[in-house]
Short mmCIF file of C-alpha atoms in Angstrom, two decimals:
data_model
loop_
_atom_site.label_atom_id
_atom_site.label_comp_id
_atom_site.label_asym_id
_atom_site.label_seq_id
_atom_site.Cartn_x
_atom_site.Cartn_y
_atom_site.Cartn_z
CA MET A 1 6.13 -70.92 7.06
CA ASP A 2 2.45 -69.39 8.64
CA ILE A 3 2.52 -67.29 11.95
CA ASN A 4 0.42 -70.56 13.42
CA GLU A 5 3.45 -72.40 13.13
CA MET A 6 6.26 -70.46 14.25
CA LEU A 7 4.18 -69.07 17.65
CA PHE A 8 1.14 -70.52 19.91
CA ALA A 9 -0.95 -68.83 22.02
CA VAL A 10 -1.18 -70.38 25.41
CA PRO A 11 -2.81 -69.06 28.89
CA VAL A 12 -1.65 -66.99 30.36
CA ASP A 13 -1.58 -69.17 34.03
CA THR A 14 0.80 -71.72 31.61
CA LYS A 15 3.94 -69.18 31.63
CA LEU A 16 7.00 -69.42 33.02
CA SER A 17 8.18 -66.60 35.42
CA SER A 18 10.43 -64.33 34.26
CA THR A 19 12.41 -64.78 37.44
CA THR A 20 12.23 -69.13 36.64
CA ARG A 21 13.62 -68.15 33.02
CA LEU A 22 16.47 -65.79 34.31
CA LEU A 23 17.24 -69.01 36.81
CA ASN A 24 17.04 -71.18 34.17
CA LYS A 25 20.19 -72.87 32.75
CA ASP A 26 20.77 -69.42 30.52
CA VAL A 27 22.32 -67.45 33.72
CA SER A 28 23.44 -68.40 37.22
CA ALA A 29 23.48 -67.49 40.31
CA ALA A 30 26.80 -66.48 40.42
CA GLU A 31 26.79 -64.87 37.24
CA GLU A 32 23.64 -62.77 38.08
CA GLU A 33 25.72 -61.62 41.33
CA GLN A 34 28.29 -60.10 39.20
CA LEU A 35 26.04 -58.54 36.65
CA ASN A 36 24.16 -56.80 39.52
CA GLU A 37 27.96 -55.84 41.06
CA ALA A 38 28.70 -54.25 37.51
CA LEU A 39 25.64 -52.22 37.72
CA ALA A 40 25.53 -51.29 40.74
CA TRP A 41 25.08 -47.51 41.03
CA PRO A 42 25.59 -45.24 44.01
CA ALA A 43 22.09 -44.13 45.60
CA PRO A 44 20.83 -40.53 47.15
CA GLU A 45 19.11 -40.56 50.41
CA GLU A 46 15.39 -40.96 50.20
CA PRO A 47 13.09 -38.57 50.16
CA LEU A 48 14.51 -36.76 46.63
CA SER A 49 14.69 -32.96 46.93
CA PHE A 50 15.17 -30.96 44.15
CA GLU A 51 17.02 -27.95 46.26
CA ASN A 52 19.59 -31.10 47.15
CA SER A 53 19.99 -32.21 43.45
CA THR A 54 22.94 -31.31 41.37
CA ASP A 55 23.33 -27.97 39.30
CA PRO A 56 25.54 -28.10 36.68
CA ARG A 57 26.26 -24.30 36.47
CA THR A 58 27.35 -24.27 39.80
CA CYS A 59 30.08 -27.12 39.50
CA SER A 60 33.03 -25.86 39.81
CA CYS A 61 36.43 -27.38 37.50
CA PHE A 62 40.06 -27.29 38.01
CA ILE A 63 42.87 -28.68 36.57
CA LYS A 64 45.06 -31.02 39.01
CA ASN A 65 48.83 -30.63 38.76
CA LEU A 66 48.63 -27.50 36.31
CA ASN A 67 51.45 -27.61 34.29
CA LYS A 68 52.95 -24.87 32.37
CA THR A 69 53.10 -27.27 28.71
CA TYR A 70 51.83 -30.32 28.15
CA PHE A 71 52.47 -32.82 25.01
CA VAL A 72 50.93 -35.63 22.72
CA GLY A 73 50.55 -38.56 24.85
CA ASP A 74 50.18 -36.89 28.78
CA THR A 75 47.30 -37.46 30.65
CA LEU A 76 45.20 -34.75 31.62
CA GLU A 77 43.05 -34.17 35.10
CA VAL A 78 40.17 -32.63 35.83
CA ILE A 79 39.07 -32.05 39.71
CA LEU A 80 35.19 -31.49 39.21
CA VAL A 81 32.92 -30.62 42.68
CA ALA A 82 29.44 -31.12 42.16
CA ARG A 83 26.95 -28.43 43.76
CA ASP A 84 23.43 -28.68 44.44
CA GLN A 85 20.32 -26.06 43.39
CA LEU A 86 21.67 -24.11 46.37
CA GLY A 87 25.68 -24.03 45.36
CA ASN A 88 26.35 -26.17 48.09
CA PRO A 89 28.97 -28.72 47.60
CA LYS A 90 27.45 -32.54 47.52
CA ARG A 91 28.47 -35.09 50.13
CA TYR A 92 27.77 -37.98 47.89
CA GLY A 93 27.86 -39.46 44.72
CA GLY A 94 25.96 -40.72 41.88
CA ASP A 95 25.67 -37.86 39.06
CA PHE A 96 26.18 -38.99 35.60
CA PHE A 97 28.72 -36.75 33.48
CA GLN A 98 30.16 -37.23 30.54
CA ALA A 99 33.17 -35.97 29.40
CA LYS A 100 35.27 -35.26 26.00
CA ILE A 101 38.42 -33.36 25.06
CA HIS A 102 37.72 -32.14 21.53
CA SER A 103 39.27 -29.69 18.30
CA PRO A 104 36.66 -28.74 16.67
CA GLU A 105 38.62 -26.65 14.37
CA GLN A 106 40.74 -29.97 14.03
CA LYS A 107 37.44 -31.95 13.58
CA ALA A 108 39.65 -33.69 16.54
CA SER A 109 38.21 -35.48 19.84
CA THR A 110 38.49 -38.53 22.66
CA TYR A 111 36.38 -40.27 25.41
CA GLY A 112 37.27 -38.65 28.71
CA THR A 113 36.69 -41.20 32.02
CA VAL A 114 34.54 -40.17 34.99
CA VAL A 115 35.80 -41.48 38.30
CA ASP A 116 33.17 -41.15 41.00
CA HIS A 117 34.39 -40.81 44.56
CA LYS A 118 31.33 -41.29 45.88
CA ASN A 119 31.77 -37.75 48.21
CA GLY A 120 30.36 -34.89 45.83
CA SER A 121 33.62 -35.43 43.80
CA TYR A 122 35.01 -36.65 40.16
CA THR A 123 38.08 -37.15 38.34
CA ALA A 124 37.89 -36.84 35.07
CA LYS A 125 40.93 -38.43 33.14
CA PHE A 126 41.95 -37.88 29.32
CA ILE A 127 44.53 -38.62 27.37
CA LEU A 128 46.12 -36.49 25.33
CA LEU A 129 46.22 -37.44 21.86
CA TRP A 130 47.53 -34.65 18.60
CA SER A 131 48.97 -31.37 18.81
CA GLY A 132 47.15 -28.23 18.84
CA ASN A 133 44.68 -27.02 21.20
CA ALA A 134 41.90 -28.56 22.54
CA GLN A 135 39.04 -27.99 25.23
CA VAL A 136 37.46 -30.04 27.51
CA SER A 137 33.74 -30.61 27.80
CA ILE A 138 32.14 -32.56 30.78
CA ARG A 139 28.40 -32.47 30.45
CA LEU A 140 26.60 -33.29 33.30
CA ILE A 141 23.66 -35.81 31.94
CA HIS A 142 21.64 -36.93 34.67
CA SER A 143 22.23 -35.71 38.63
CA SER A 144 21.92 -38.63 40.39
CA GLU A 145 18.81 -38.10 42.05
CA ALA A 146 17.38 -38.11 38.33
CA VAL A 147 19.11 -41.22 37.82
CA ALA A 148 17.01 -42.70 41.35
CA VAL A 149 14.00 -41.87 39.42
CA ILE A 150 14.92 -43.28 35.87
CA ARG A 151 16.16 -46.13 38.08
CA LYS A 152 12.76 -46.62 40.07
CA LEU A 153 10.66 -45.78 36.64
CA ARG A 154 12.49 -48.42 34.86
CA GLU A 155 11.27 -50.85 37.43
CA SER A 156 8.08 -50.00 38.59
CA ASP A 157 6.58 -48.76 35.04
CA PRO A 158 7.82 -50.67 32.39
CA HIS A 159 4.82 -50.31 30.37
CA LYS A 160 5.84 -46.68 29.84
CA VAL A 161 6.76 -48.19 26.07
CA PHE A 162 3.57 -49.99 24.57
CA PHE A 163 2.91 -51.57 21.12
CA TYR A 164 -0.14 -52.63 18.80
CA GLY A 165 -1.25 -56.15 17.69
CA TYR A 166 -2.98 -55.96 14.52
CA PHE A 167 -5.78 -59.08 14.20
CA GLU A 168 -6.85 -59.87 10.32
CA HIS A 169 -9.35 -61.99 9.06
CA GLY A 170 -11.20 -62.04 5.90
CA LYS A 171 -11.81 -57.99 6.29
CA LYS A 172 -12.32 -58.07 9.95
CA SER A 173 -8.99 -55.84 11.64
CA GLU A 174 -8.57 -55.48 15.13
CA LYS A 175 -6.41 -54.04 17.41
CA THR A 176 -4.64 -54.44 21.13
CA VAL A 177 -2.37 -53.49 23.27
CA CYS A 178 1.05 -55.65 22.81
CA ASN A 179 4.31 -55.74 25.40
CA ILE A 180 6.90 -58.44 26.73
CA LEU A 181 5.13 -57.65 30.04
CA GLU A 182 1.51 -59.51 30.73
CA THR A 183 -0.52 -56.82 32.27
CA LYS A 184 -4.38 -56.98 32.81
CA GLU A 185 -4.31 -54.16 29.80
CA ASN A 186 -2.15 -56.53 27.33
CA CYS A 187 -3.87 -59.99 28.89
CA CYS A 188 -4.55 -62.82 27.41
CA CYS A 189 -3.07 -63.69 24.53
CA ALA A 190 0.60 -65.26 24.64
CA TYR A 191 2.72 -65.99 21.98
CA VAL A 192 5.80 -68.30 23.03
CA ASP A 193 8.37 -69.16 21.09
CA PRO A 194 8.99 -72.89 21.16
CA ILE A 195 12.81 -72.76 21.00
CA THR A 196 13.62 -69.31 23.22
CA GLN A 197 11.23 -69.58 25.67
CA ASP A 198 11.01 -65.56 24.94
CA THR A 199 6.44 -64.52 25.04
CA TRP A 200 4.88 -61.53 23.65
CA TYR A 201 1.62 -60.86 25.11
CA CYS A 202 -1.30 -59.03 23.83
CA GLY A 203 -4.51 -58.54 24.64
CA ARG A 204 -6.70 -60.49 23.46
CA PRO A 205 -9.14 -59.00 20.50
CA PRO A 206 -12.86 -58.30 21.12
CA THR A 207 -13.70 -60.97 18.35
CA LEU A 208 -11.19 -62.61 16.69
CA THR A 209 -9.17 -65.57 18.22
CA CYS A 210 -5.41 -65.13 19.43
CA ASP A 211 -3.88 -67.38 16.33
CA LYS A 212 -5.02 -64.07 13.83
CA LEU A 213 -2.03 -62.55 14.93
CA LYS A 214 -0.80 -60.46 11.73
CA SER A 215 1.34 -56.99 12.37
CA HIS A 216 3.29 -55.83 15.28
CA SER A 217 3.74 -51.68 15.60
CA MET A 218 5.25 -49.05 17.68
CA GLY A 219 1.96 -48.04 20.25
CA GLY A 220 2.84 -45.18 22.49
CA TYR A 221 5.16 -43.65 25.45
CA LYS A 222 2.77 -43.24 28.75
CA ALA A 223 5.72 -43.05 31.01
CA LYS A 224 4.03 -42.32 34.83
CA LEU A 225 6.06 -39.02 35.99
CA SER A 226 4.96 -37.32 38.96
CA LYS A 227 5.76 -33.53 39.10
CA SER A 228 8.48 -33.90 41.17
CA ASP A 229 10.02 -36.37 39.03
CA GLU A 230 9.73 -34.10 35.98
CA ASN A 231 11.39 -31.29 38.15
CA PHE A 232 14.46 -33.53 37.88
CA LEU A 233 14.51 -34.95 34.32
CA ARG A 234 13.48 -30.63 32.94
CA ALA A 235 15.80 -29.57 29.93
CA THR A 236 17.52 -26.74 32.12
CA VAL A 237 18.87 -29.32 34.45
CA THR A 238 19.70 -32.19 31.84
CA ASN A 239 22.65 -32.68 29.36
CA ILE A 240 24.40 -29.39 30.19
CA GLU A 241 28.03 -28.54 30.07
CA VAL A 242 29.82 -27.67 33.38
CA PRO A 243 30.85 -24.01 32.22
CA GLU A 244 33.89 -24.56 34.54
CA SER A 245 34.96 -27.33 33.12
CA LYS A 246 35.51 -25.68 29.20
CA ILE A 247 38.88 -25.46 29.75
CA GLN A 248 41.57 -24.79 27.02
CA ILE A 249 44.63 -26.04 26.91
CA HIS A 250 47.65 -26.25 24.22
CA ILE A 251 49.10 -29.59 23.04
CA THR A 252 52.90 -29.58 21.94
CA GLN A 253 54.17 -32.14 19.50
CA LYS A 254 55.89 -35.28 20.70
CA SER A 255 56.48 -38.41 18.70
CA ILE A 256 54.50 -41.71 19.78
CA THR A 257 54.51 -44.68 18.50
CA LEU A 258 51.60 -47.36 18.58
CA ASP A 259 51.95 -50.70 18.49
CA LEU A 260 49.38 -52.16 17.85
CA LYS A 261 48.82 -56.01 16.50
CA LYS A 262 46.27 -57.20 14.01
CA CYS A 263 42.31 -56.88 14.55
CA THR A 264 40.76 -60.32 15.98
CA PRO A 265 38.19 -61.79 17.72
CA GLY A 266 39.15 -61.80 21.59
CA MET A 267 40.49 -57.91 21.74
CA LYS A 268 39.74 -56.20 24.68
CA VAL A 269 38.85 -52.54 24.52
CA PRO A 270 40.94 -49.50 26.13
CA VAL A 271 39.62 -46.51 27.27
CA PRO A 272 39.78 -44.49 25.49
CA ALA A 273 39.31 -47.14 22.40
CA GLY A 274 40.78 -44.10 20.47
CA PHE A 275 40.70 -40.21 18.98
CA TYR A 276 39.25 -37.97 15.69
CA LEU A 277 41.83 -36.38 14.08
CA GLN A 278 40.22 -34.71 11.00
CA ASP A 279 37.62 -36.97 10.96
CA HIS A 280 39.31 -40.40 11.07
CA TRP A 281 39.39 -42.46 13.87
CA THR A 282 42.86 -44.05 14.90
CA SER A 283 42.16 -47.43 17.11
CA PHE A 284 44.12 -47.98 20.27
CA VAL A 285 42.23 -51.89 19.72
CA CYS A 286 43.92 -52.47 17.02
CA SER A 287 45.68 -52.09 13.88
CA THR A 288 42.58 -50.78 11.78
CA LYS A 289 42.88 -49.67 7.40
CA THR A 290 40.81 -46.46 5.89
CA PHE A 291 38.08 -48.37 3.14
CA SER A 292 38.16 -44.88 1.35
CA GLN A 293 38.02 -46.41 -2.13
CA VAL A 294 35.22 -48.89 -3.33
CA SER A 295 37.88 -51.48 -4.78
CA GLN A 296 38.82 -51.94 -1.16
CA VAL A 297 35.28 -52.73 0.23
CA THR A 298 34.90 -55.20 -2.72
CA SER A 299 37.67 -56.76 -2.37
CA CYS A 300 37.66 -57.07 1.86
CA LEU A 301 33.70 -58.87 1.59
CA ARG A 302 33.90 -60.78 -1.46
CA LYS A 303 32.45 -63.79 -1.18
CA LYS A 304 31.26 -62.92 2.05
CA ASN A 305 27.66 -63.39 3.63
CA ILE A 306 27.06 -61.41 5.92
CA TYR A 307 23.87 -61.76 8.60
CA MET A 308 23.35 -57.84 9.89
CA MET A 309 20.50 -58.36 12.43
CA GLY A 310 19.56 -55.61 15.59
CA ASP A 311 17.98 -52.13 15.58
CA SER A 312 18.06 -48.92 13.39
CA THR A 313 21.43 -48.26 14.30
CA LEU A 314 23.35 -51.36 12.96
CA ARG A 315 20.58 -51.04 9.69
CA GLN A 316 22.86 -48.15 8.88
CA TRP A 317 25.73 -49.83 8.44
CA PHE A 318 24.04 -52.31 5.56
CA GLU A 319 22.48 -48.90 4.44
CA TYR A 320 26.15 -46.85 3.78
CA LEU A 321 27.21 -49.85 2.30
CA VAL A 322 24.81 -50.14 -0.40
CA GLN A 323 25.21 -46.83 -1.42
CA PHE A 324 29.09 -46.52 -1.11
CA VAL A 325 29.01 -49.40 -3.31
CA PRO A 326 27.55 -49.46 -6.57
CA SER A 327 27.91 -53.27 -7.01
CA ILE A 328 25.72 -53.76 -4.34
CA LYS A 329 22.26 -54.03 -5.25
CA ARG A 330 19.51 -53.68 -2.59
CA LEU A 331 16.39 -55.88 -3.86
CA ASP A 332 12.68 -55.17 -3.16
CA MET A 333 11.83 -57.79 -0.29
CA GLN A 334 8.45 -56.33 -0.15
CA THR A 335 9.26 -55.81 3.26
CA SER A 336 8.54 -53.16 5.93
CA ASP A 337 11.39 -50.30 5.01
CA LYS A 338 12.02 -49.91 8.79
CA SER A 339 12.52 -53.41 10.54
CA GLY A 340 13.19 -55.02 7.05
CA PRO A 341 14.41 -57.71 6.09
CA PHE A 342 16.66 -56.58 3.72
CA LEU A 343 18.66 -57.89 0.92
CA ALA A 344 21.96 -56.84 -0.81
CA VAL A 345 23.94 -58.34 -3.15
CA ASP A 346 26.89 -58.33 -5.70
CA SER A 347 27.09 -61.25 -8.01
CA GLU A 348 30.32 -60.50 -9.58
CA ASN A 349 32.00 -59.69 -6.29
CA ASN A 350 29.79 -63.31 -4.90
CA ILE A 351 28.66 -61.17 -1.81
CA VAL A 352 25.19 -61.24 -0.43
CA MET A 353 24.67 -58.74 2.46
CA ARG A 354 21.33 -59.18 5.06
CA TRP A 355 19.78 -56.99 7.62
CA ARG A 356 17.01 -57.39 9.73
CA ALA A 357 15.36 -55.88 12.77
CA HIS A 358 15.68 -57.98 15.75
CA GLY A 359 12.87 -59.51 17.43
CA VAL A 360 9.70 -57.44 19.71
CA PRO A 361 10.14 -55.63 21.48
CA ILE A 362 10.89 -52.97 18.96
CA ARG A 363 9.29 -49.56 17.90
CA THR A 364 8.51 -49.60 14.54
CA SER A 365 5.99 -48.28 11.97
CA LYS A 366 3.34 -50.87 11.57
CA THR A 367 5.09 -54.53 10.16
CA ILE A 368 4.87 -58.30 9.38
CA PHE A 369 4.73 -59.81 13.04
CA ALA A 370 6.31 -63.15 11.64
CA ASP A 371 9.28 -61.24 10.07
CA LEU A 372 10.79 -60.00 13.39
CA HIS A 373 13.00 -63.14 14.29
CA TYR A 374 14.53 -63.44 17.87
CA ILE A 375 18.70 -63.17 16.72
CA SER A 376 19.06 -66.39 18.78
CA ASN A 377 17.18 -68.22 16.35
CA GLU A 378 18.66 -66.89 13.49
CA ILE A 379 21.65 -67.64 14.55
CA ARG A 380 20.88 -71.13 15.60
CA ASN A 381 19.87 -71.60 12.30
CA LEU A 382 23.38 -70.85 10.83
CA GLY A 383 25.75 -73.20 9.56
CA GLY A 384 28.59 -70.72 10.05
CA GLY A 385 31.84 -71.23 8.01
CA PRO A 386 35.06 -68.95 7.44
CA ASN A 387 33.11 -66.39 4.74
CA VAL A 388 30.03 -66.21 7.19
CA VAL A 389 29.63 -63.00 9.15
CA ILE A 390 27.43 -62.16 11.68
CA VAL A 391 27.05 -58.68 13.23
CA PHE A 392 24.09 -58.10 16.34
CA ASN A 393 23.42 -55.61 18.07
CA LEU A 394 20.87 -55.40 20.90
CA CYS A 395 19.98 -52.14 23.09
CA ALA A 396 17.53 -48.94 22.51
CA HIS A 397 14.39 -50.95 22.61
CA PHE A 398 15.45 -52.61 26.05
CA THR A 399 15.87 -49.38 28.18
CA THR A 400 12.49 -48.91 29.49
CA LEU A 401 12.59 -52.52 30.88
CA PRO A 402 12.98 -53.93 33.85
CA VAL A 403 17.20 -55.26 33.29
CA HIS A 404 16.56 -59.47 33.67
CA THR A 405 14.73 -59.02 30.71
CA TYR A 406 17.47 -57.92 28.39
CA ILE A 407 19.60 -60.31 30.82
CA GLN A 408 17.60 -63.16 29.46
CA ARG A 409 17.19 -61.94 25.63
CA VAL A 410 21.30 -62.16 25.61
CA SER A 411 21.65 -65.47 27.42
CA ARG A 412 20.43 -67.06 24.56
CA ILE A 413 22.10 -64.94 21.85
CA ARG A 414 24.81 -65.88 23.91
CA ASN A 415 24.06 -69.87 23.79
CA SER A 416 23.59 -70.01 20.33
CA ILE A 417 26.85 -68.15 19.41
CA VAL A 418 28.26 -69.90 21.91
CA GLU A 419 27.11 -73.52 20.14
CA LEU A 420 28.28 -71.61 16.69
CA LEU A 421 31.53 -71.05 18.06
CA GLN A 422 31.93 -74.75 18.48
CA ARG A 423 30.99 -76.08 14.83
CA SER A 424 31.89 -73.30 13.23
CA PRO A 425 34.91 -71.35 15.16
CA GLU A 426 36.15 -70.10 11.42
CA THR A 427 33.17 -68.01 11.80
CA THR A 428 33.56 -63.95 12.75
CA VAL A 429 30.81 -62.98 15.25
CA ILE A 430 31.09 -59.35 15.70
CA ILE A 431 29.10 -56.96 18.14
CA LYS A 432 28.37 -53.38 18.04
CA THR A 433 27.76 -51.87 20.93
CA ALA A 434 25.80 -49.06 21.79
CA ASN A 435 24.85 -45.50 20.67
CA THR A 436 24.89 -42.55 22.54
CA GLY A 437 22.08 -39.66 21.98
CA TYR A 438 18.76 -40.08 23.80
CA LYS A 439 18.56 -37.96 27.74
CA ASP A 440 15.27 -38.59 28.75
CA VAL A 441 12.98 -41.35 30.81
CA TYR A 442 12.66 -43.57 27.41
CA GLY A 443 15.77 -43.82 26.40
CA SER A 444 19.01 -42.12 28.85
CA ASP A 445 22.22 -42.77 28.58
CA TRP A 446 22.25 -43.65 32.02
CA LEU A 447 19.81 -46.83 30.88
CA THR A 448 21.48 -47.36 27.56
CA LEU A 449 25.46 -47.57 29.52
CA GLN A 450 23.32 -50.21 32.35
CA LEU A 451 22.35 -52.52 29.50
CA ASP A 452 26.13 -51.90 27.36
CA THR A 453 27.65 -52.63 30.24
CA VAL A 454 25.44 -56.16 30.21
CA LEU A 455 26.24 -57.18 27.21
CA ARG A 456 29.95 -56.69 26.97
CA LYS A 457 30.42 -58.61 30.90
CA MET A 458 28.33 -61.50 29.53
CA PHE A 459 30.14 -61.82 25.94
CA GLU A 460 33.83 -61.75 28.33
CA GLY A 461 36.40 -64.47 27.35
CA ILE A 462 34.54 -65.77 24.30
CA ALA A 463 35.92 -65.22 20.97
CA VAL A 464 34.00 -62.38 19.90
CA VAL A 465 34.56 -59.25 18.15
CA ILE A 466 33.58 -55.94 20.53
CA ILE A 467 33.50 -53.13 18.44
CA ASP A 468 33.12 -49.93 20.81
CA VAL A 469 30.82 -47.35 19.39
CA TRP A 470 29.82 -45.91 22.77
CA GLN A 471 33.03 -43.93 22.57
CA MET A 472 32.87 -43.05 18.89
CA THR A 473 29.52 -41.56 19.50
CA SER A 474 29.69 -39.63 22.52
CA CYS A 475 32.97 -37.93 21.98
CA HIS A 476 32.27 -36.85 18.49
CA TYR A 477 32.97 -32.86 18.14
CA SER A 478 29.73 -32.89 16.05
CA GLY A 479 27.18 -33.64 19.17
CA GLU A 480 25.86 -36.65 20.38
CA ASN A 481 22.88 -38.17 17.83
CA ILE A 482 21.41 -41.43 18.31
CA HIS A 483 21.59 -42.02 14.65
CA PRO A 484 25.13 -40.43 13.74
CA GLY A 485 26.20 -38.59 10.81
CA LYS A 486 28.02 -40.29 7.32
CA THR A 487 31.35 -39.29 8.96
CA VAL A 488 31.02 -41.23 12.68
CA ILE A 489 28.90 -44.18 10.46
CA GLN A 490 32.11 -44.50 8.27
CA ASN A 491 34.40 -44.87 10.99
CA GLU A 492 33.05 -47.82 12.13
CA VAL A 493 32.00 -49.29 8.97
CA ASP A 494 36.44 -49.30 8.76
CA MET A 495 35.94 -50.56 11.86
CA PHE A 496 34.04 -53.41 11.10
CA LEU A 497 36.01 -54.16 7.75
CA SER A 498 39.81 -53.76 9.07
CA PHE A 499 38.23 -57.11 11.07
CA LEU A 500 37.44 -59.10 8.25
CA CYS A 501 40.30 -57.73 6.60
CA PRO A 502 43.32 -57.55 8.80
CA ALA A 503 46.12 -55.63 8.14
#
């Protein structure tokens, strides 16, 4: 299909405002209020002062109700008192801490919850899940003051990441700046999806017309940070382990029984969602399996028609399966090696597996614009069925934008999934949550957590599978990476396969 048939340029003054779209049929006022409550975060008083911001090096930690002996299954609580750059205890909350307890020698780790008491003190809670030595680790990702800066820039400077649109006609080529929200810089070509009403804006090219848009790519980064803003986000106070949190304990073996149910859609994700031991993730969501043999994977995927849609963190699943199963052959689609679409088949086992990048905005190398489809449209065009599997994720490329743009996109995906499950309730729909990894103004874990909260909240009560990779990527002993290593990916894919082929 030609791009002119898929999208059409409209004058800027005919577009719906973002507020109108948000309060349209996709999201009710009541749901919007619930989402705002879920996203609420304590804020420091203005004006912000670096001296008053949290210094991870001076924060104090101690174990609540210290025991001489700890057993597997016990809960460990660590009290943390935040202190400012002058060493004074803080009197308000809002710091973004992440916590885990781990043992690199045993390749073991699990996620810890952090409770903000909103008075400068925090409680980190851990369930002890293996015998032997374990060490607590609490990191200050961002001070409350840094969070305030990031939140302000998310709303006031949504175009800190920008994109290029490439217009071509014959031998003539012209490039302009594009983005999801309109600015003077990207006025006045507006590309409105006829189904979803999602709109993409590009600057009008010097001589070519709007309908000659052919390709899309990442443009660059241009956050408008003041010197004061930069202070709150500098490396010496970002993602720093609190020295006093390095508490070591010894855990004594105690037999515990996990009474886990078969993996089915609609299951709630507990905290912690599981733990690593000897590089194997044991889930507390349901009874999972390890798919260590090629034959196990091909047996599970036999006759399956799998559609993966999202970003590069989900592309890692596609690439892992293609590499792990020799009979799954990737076809050369002559498409972008970053954005796809990709296709792989196993003719002997009737396995068809696809991956494609979600629609704009997406930070990618130059790719054909018409190949970037909105997830909601892709799902709407599927018939579904007992052998159809849909997997999607959506987060990293929306972190710099106001939250309402993400809510709009998720609400339309949700509508498509609800319609799909009504006509084909036997279809399996799986949502991969967000990875941890980035710590800056363009992709901070705090920004990611906000969107991840929205995604989970908006799919409550719908018969979909939530695979919580947030915990899996944030607690692994190897450290965080937006594109985690093979061990983490293998455990994520094992979770995925366990829902397709439950024990």
